[in-house]
Short mmCIF file of C-alpha atoms and ligand atoms in Angstrom, two decimals:
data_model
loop_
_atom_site.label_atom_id
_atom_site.label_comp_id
_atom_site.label_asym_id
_atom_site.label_seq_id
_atom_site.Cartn_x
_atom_site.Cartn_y
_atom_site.Cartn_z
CA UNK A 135 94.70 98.22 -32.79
CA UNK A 136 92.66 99.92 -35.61
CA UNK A 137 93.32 97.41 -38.57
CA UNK A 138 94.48 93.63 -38.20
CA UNK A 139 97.58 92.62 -40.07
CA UNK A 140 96.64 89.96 -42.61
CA UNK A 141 99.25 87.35 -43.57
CA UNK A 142 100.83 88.11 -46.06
CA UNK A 143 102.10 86.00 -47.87
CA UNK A 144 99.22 83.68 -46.90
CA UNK A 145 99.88 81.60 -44.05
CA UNK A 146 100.98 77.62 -45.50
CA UNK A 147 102.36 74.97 -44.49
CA UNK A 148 102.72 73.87 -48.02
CA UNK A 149 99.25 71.63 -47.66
CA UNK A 150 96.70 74.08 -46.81
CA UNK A 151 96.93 78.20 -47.29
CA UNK A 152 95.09 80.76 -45.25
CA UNK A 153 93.97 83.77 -47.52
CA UNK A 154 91.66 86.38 -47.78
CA UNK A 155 87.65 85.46 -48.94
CA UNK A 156 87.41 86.52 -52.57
CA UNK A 157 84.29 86.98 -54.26
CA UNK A 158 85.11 83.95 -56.66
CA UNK A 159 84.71 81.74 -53.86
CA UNK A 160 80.63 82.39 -53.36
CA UNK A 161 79.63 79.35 -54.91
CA UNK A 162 82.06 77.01 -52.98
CA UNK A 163 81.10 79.00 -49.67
CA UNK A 164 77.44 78.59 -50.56
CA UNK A 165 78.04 74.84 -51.00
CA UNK A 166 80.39 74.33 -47.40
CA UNK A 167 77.28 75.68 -45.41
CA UNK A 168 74.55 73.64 -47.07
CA UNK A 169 76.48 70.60 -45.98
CA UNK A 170 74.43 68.82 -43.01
CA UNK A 171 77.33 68.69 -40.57
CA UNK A 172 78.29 72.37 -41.26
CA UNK A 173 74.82 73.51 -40.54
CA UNK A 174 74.45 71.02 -37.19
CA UNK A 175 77.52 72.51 -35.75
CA UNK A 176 78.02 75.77 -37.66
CA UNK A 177 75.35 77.53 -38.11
CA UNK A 178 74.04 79.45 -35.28
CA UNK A 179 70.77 80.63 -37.18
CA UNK A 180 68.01 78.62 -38.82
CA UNK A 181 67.52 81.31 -41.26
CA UNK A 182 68.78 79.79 -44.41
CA UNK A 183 71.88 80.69 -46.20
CA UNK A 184 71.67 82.34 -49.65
CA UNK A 185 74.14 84.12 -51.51
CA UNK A 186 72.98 87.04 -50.13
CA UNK A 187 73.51 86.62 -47.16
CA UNK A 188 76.76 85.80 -47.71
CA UNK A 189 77.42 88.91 -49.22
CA UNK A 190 76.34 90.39 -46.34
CA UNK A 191 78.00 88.50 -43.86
CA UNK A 192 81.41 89.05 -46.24
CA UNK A 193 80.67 92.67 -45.56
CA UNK A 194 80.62 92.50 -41.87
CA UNK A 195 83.55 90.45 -41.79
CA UNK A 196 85.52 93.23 -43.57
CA UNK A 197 83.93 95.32 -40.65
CA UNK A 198 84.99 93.07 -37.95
CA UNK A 199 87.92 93.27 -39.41
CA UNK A 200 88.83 96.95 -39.46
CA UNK A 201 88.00 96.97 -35.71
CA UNK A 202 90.50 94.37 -34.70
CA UNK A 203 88.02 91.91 -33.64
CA UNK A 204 87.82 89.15 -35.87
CA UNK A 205 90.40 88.01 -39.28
CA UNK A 206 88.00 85.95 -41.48
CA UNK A 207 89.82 84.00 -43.81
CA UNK A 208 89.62 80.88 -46.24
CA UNK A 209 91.10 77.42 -46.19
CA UNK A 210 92.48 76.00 -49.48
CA UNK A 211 94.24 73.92 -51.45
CA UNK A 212 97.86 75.39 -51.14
CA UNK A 213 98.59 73.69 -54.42
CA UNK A 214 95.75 75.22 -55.96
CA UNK A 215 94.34 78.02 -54.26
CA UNK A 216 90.99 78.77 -56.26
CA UNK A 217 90.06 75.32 -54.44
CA UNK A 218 88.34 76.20 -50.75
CA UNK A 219 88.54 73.53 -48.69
CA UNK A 220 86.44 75.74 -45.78
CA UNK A 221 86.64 78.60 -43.57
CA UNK A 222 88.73 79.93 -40.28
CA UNK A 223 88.71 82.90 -37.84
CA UNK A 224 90.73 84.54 -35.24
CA UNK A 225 87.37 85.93 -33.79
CA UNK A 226 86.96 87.60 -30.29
CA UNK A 227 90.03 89.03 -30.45
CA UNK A 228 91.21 91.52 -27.04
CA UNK A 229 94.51 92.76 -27.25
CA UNK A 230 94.31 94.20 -24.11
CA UNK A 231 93.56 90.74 -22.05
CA UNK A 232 95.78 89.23 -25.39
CA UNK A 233 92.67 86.46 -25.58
CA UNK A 234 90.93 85.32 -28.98
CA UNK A 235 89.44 82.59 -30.24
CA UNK A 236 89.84 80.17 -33.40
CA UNK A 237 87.13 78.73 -35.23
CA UNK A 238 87.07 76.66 -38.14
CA UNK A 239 84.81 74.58 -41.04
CA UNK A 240 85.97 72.24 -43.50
CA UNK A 241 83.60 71.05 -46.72
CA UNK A 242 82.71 67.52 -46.61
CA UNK A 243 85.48 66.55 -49.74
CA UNK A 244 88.79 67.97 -47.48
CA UNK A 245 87.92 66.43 -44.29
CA UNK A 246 89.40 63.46 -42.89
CA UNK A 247 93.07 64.28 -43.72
CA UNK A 248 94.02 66.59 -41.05
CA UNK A 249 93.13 69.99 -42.65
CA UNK A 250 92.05 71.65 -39.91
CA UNK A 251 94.73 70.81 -37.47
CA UNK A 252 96.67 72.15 -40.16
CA UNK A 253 94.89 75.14 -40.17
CA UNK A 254 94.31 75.57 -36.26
CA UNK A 255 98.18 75.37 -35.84
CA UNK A 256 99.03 77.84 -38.51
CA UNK A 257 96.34 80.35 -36.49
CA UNK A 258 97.49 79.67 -33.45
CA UNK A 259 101.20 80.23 -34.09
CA UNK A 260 100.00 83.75 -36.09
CA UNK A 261 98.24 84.71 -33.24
CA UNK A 262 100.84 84.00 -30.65
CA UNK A 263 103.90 85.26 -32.63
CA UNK A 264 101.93 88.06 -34.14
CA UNK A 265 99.01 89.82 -32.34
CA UNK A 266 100.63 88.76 -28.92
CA UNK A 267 97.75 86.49 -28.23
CA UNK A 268 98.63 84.64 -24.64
CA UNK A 269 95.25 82.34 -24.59
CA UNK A 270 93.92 80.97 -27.71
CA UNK A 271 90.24 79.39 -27.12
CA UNK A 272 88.78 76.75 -29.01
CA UNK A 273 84.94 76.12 -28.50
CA UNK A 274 82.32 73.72 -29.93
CA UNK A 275 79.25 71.60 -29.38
CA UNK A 276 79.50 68.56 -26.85
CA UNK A 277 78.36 66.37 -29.36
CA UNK A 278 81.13 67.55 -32.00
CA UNK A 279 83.71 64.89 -31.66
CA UNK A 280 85.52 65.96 -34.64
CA UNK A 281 85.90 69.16 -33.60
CA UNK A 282 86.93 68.07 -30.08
CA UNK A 283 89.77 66.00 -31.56
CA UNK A 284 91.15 68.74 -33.83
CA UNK A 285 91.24 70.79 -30.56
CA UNK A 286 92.98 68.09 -28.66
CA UNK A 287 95.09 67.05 -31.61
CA UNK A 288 96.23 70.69 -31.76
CA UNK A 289 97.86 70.72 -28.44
CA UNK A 290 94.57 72.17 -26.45
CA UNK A 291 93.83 71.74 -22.91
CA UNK A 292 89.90 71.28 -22.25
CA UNK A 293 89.07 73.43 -19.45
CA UNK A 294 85.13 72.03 -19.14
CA UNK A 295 81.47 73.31 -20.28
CA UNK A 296 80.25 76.25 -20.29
CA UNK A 297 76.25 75.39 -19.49
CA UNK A 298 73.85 77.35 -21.98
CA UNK A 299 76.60 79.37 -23.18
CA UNK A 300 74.54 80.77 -26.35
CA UNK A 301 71.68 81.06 -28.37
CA UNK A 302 71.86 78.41 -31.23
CA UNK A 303 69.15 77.57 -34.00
CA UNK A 304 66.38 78.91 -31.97
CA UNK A 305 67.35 77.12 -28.50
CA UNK A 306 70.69 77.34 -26.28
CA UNK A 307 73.45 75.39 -26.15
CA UNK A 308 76.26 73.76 -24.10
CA UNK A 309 80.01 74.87 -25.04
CA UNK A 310 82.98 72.72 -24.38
CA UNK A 311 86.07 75.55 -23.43
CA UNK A 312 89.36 73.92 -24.55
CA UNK A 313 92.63 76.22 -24.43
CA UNK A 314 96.37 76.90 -25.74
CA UNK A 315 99.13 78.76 -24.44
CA UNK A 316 102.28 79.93 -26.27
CA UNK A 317 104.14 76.93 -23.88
CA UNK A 318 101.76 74.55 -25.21
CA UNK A 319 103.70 74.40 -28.29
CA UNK A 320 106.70 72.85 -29.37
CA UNK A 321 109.32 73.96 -31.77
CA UNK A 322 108.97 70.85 -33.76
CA UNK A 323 105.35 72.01 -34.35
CA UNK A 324 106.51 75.21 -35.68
CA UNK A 325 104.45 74.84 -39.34
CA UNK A 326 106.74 75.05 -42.36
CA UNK A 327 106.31 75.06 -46.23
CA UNK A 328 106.56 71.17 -46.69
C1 LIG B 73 85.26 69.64 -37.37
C2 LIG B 73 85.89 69.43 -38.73
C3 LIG B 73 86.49 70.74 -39.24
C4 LIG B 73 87.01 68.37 -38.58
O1 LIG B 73 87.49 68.06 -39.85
P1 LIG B 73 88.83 67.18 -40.08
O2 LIG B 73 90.05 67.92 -39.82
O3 LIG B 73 88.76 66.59 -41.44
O4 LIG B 73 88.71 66.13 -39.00
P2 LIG B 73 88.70 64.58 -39.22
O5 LIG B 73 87.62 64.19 -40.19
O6 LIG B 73 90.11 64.20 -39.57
O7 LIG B 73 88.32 64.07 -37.79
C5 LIG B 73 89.08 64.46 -36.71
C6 LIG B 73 89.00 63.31 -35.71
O8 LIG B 73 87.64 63.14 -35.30
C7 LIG B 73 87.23 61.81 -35.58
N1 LIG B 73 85.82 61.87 -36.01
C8 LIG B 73 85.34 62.48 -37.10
N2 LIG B 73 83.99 62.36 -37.12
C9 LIG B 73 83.65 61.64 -36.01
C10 LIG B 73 82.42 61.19 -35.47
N3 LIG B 73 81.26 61.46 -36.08
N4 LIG B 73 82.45 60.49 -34.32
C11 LIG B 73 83.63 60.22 -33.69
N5 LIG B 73 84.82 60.64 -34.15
C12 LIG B 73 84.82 61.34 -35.30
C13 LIG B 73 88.16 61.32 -36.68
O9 LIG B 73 88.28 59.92 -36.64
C14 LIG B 73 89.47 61.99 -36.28
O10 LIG B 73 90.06 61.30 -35.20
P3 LIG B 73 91.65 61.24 -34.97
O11 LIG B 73 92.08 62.63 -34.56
O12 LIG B 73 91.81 60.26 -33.88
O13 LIG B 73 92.26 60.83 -36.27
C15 LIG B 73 84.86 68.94 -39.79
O14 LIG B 73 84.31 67.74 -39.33
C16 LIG B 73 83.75 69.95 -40.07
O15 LIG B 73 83.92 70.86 -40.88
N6 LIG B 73 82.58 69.78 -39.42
C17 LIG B 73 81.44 70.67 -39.61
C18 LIG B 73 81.68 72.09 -39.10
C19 LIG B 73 82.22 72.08 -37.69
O16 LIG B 73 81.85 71.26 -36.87
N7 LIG B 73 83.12 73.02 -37.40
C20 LIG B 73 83.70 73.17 -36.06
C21 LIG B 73 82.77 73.92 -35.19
S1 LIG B 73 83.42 74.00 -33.52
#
């Protein structure tokens, strides 16, 4: 596929919305990924983040985008969607083998109420109902509990570590692999506008 669909209308669940980056949002970006957390877990590089860098990095999204490999979008307030709660991706995506991968970040203010289970469900039923996705993976950091219960609160599977899986801040790192199939869900989970 050349171009991803993007949802459209966003995707909600009448809490959060899914929806393009938009320039507006630099500031609140800039401010998710100088949180602590967010940078322990997040960010791969030790290069710091400035706004141009985000600029750049918005750029290669749109890139990533037009190839089919990646949908970059923001998490907000879905009653008030100039307020970014964090960022998601479809990323990895292979039609072919119908595989990707979901990621996700929230901003210190929006966590702690389920936002990004919110968020990984909406994905994950896009992806299923709408690229075809069979396998949805979910990775993170052994030592990112909050991340592993989002995954497991989602309806993943964990399927073990990957041992020095990739090159983060300078070092590598050990992945925990957790997994969902279509079956994994139940209608009841279906998301709807609340
Ligand atoms: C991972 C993240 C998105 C989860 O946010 P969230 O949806 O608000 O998650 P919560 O704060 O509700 O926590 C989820 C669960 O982890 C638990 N938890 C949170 N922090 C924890 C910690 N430090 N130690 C143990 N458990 C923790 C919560 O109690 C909750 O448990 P529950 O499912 O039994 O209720 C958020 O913490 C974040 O943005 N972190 C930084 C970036 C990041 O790690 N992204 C993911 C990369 S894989």
């Amino acid at each position: 596929m050349a171009v991803l669909p993007v949802p459209d209308p966003p995707l909600t669940d009448g809490v959060v919305a899914l929806r393009l980056w938009q320039a507006s949002d630099i500031e609140q970006r800039l401010a998710g990924y100088a949180d602590p957390e967010f940078q322990r877990f997040s960010l791969s590089t030790s290069e710091p983040v400035t706004a141009a860098r985000l600029r750049q990095q918005a750029d290669q999204e749109e890139r990533e985008w037009e190839r089919g490999e990646k949908l970059s979008l923001a998490i907000v307030d879905a009653t008030d969607p100039s307020q970014v709660w964090g960022g998601c991706s479809v990323y990895d995506i292979d039609l072919e083998q119908q595989r990707a991968g979901v990621g996700y970040w929230l901003v210190p203010q929006a966590r702690g109420r389920g936002a990004a289970s919110r968020t990984v469900r909406l994905l994950a039923y896009w992806a299923f109902d709408v690229l075809g996705i069979a396998r949805l993976e979910l990775t993170c950091a052994p030592d990112n509990i909050a991340s592993q219960r989002v995954a497991v609160r989602s309806g993943f599977f964990l399927e073990g570590i990957m041992r020095s899986y990739m090159r983060f801040q300078g070092g590598r790192r050990d992945t925990m692999l957790f997994s969902l199939l279509p079956e994994d869900l139940h209608e009841a989970d279906r998301p709807r506008t609340e």
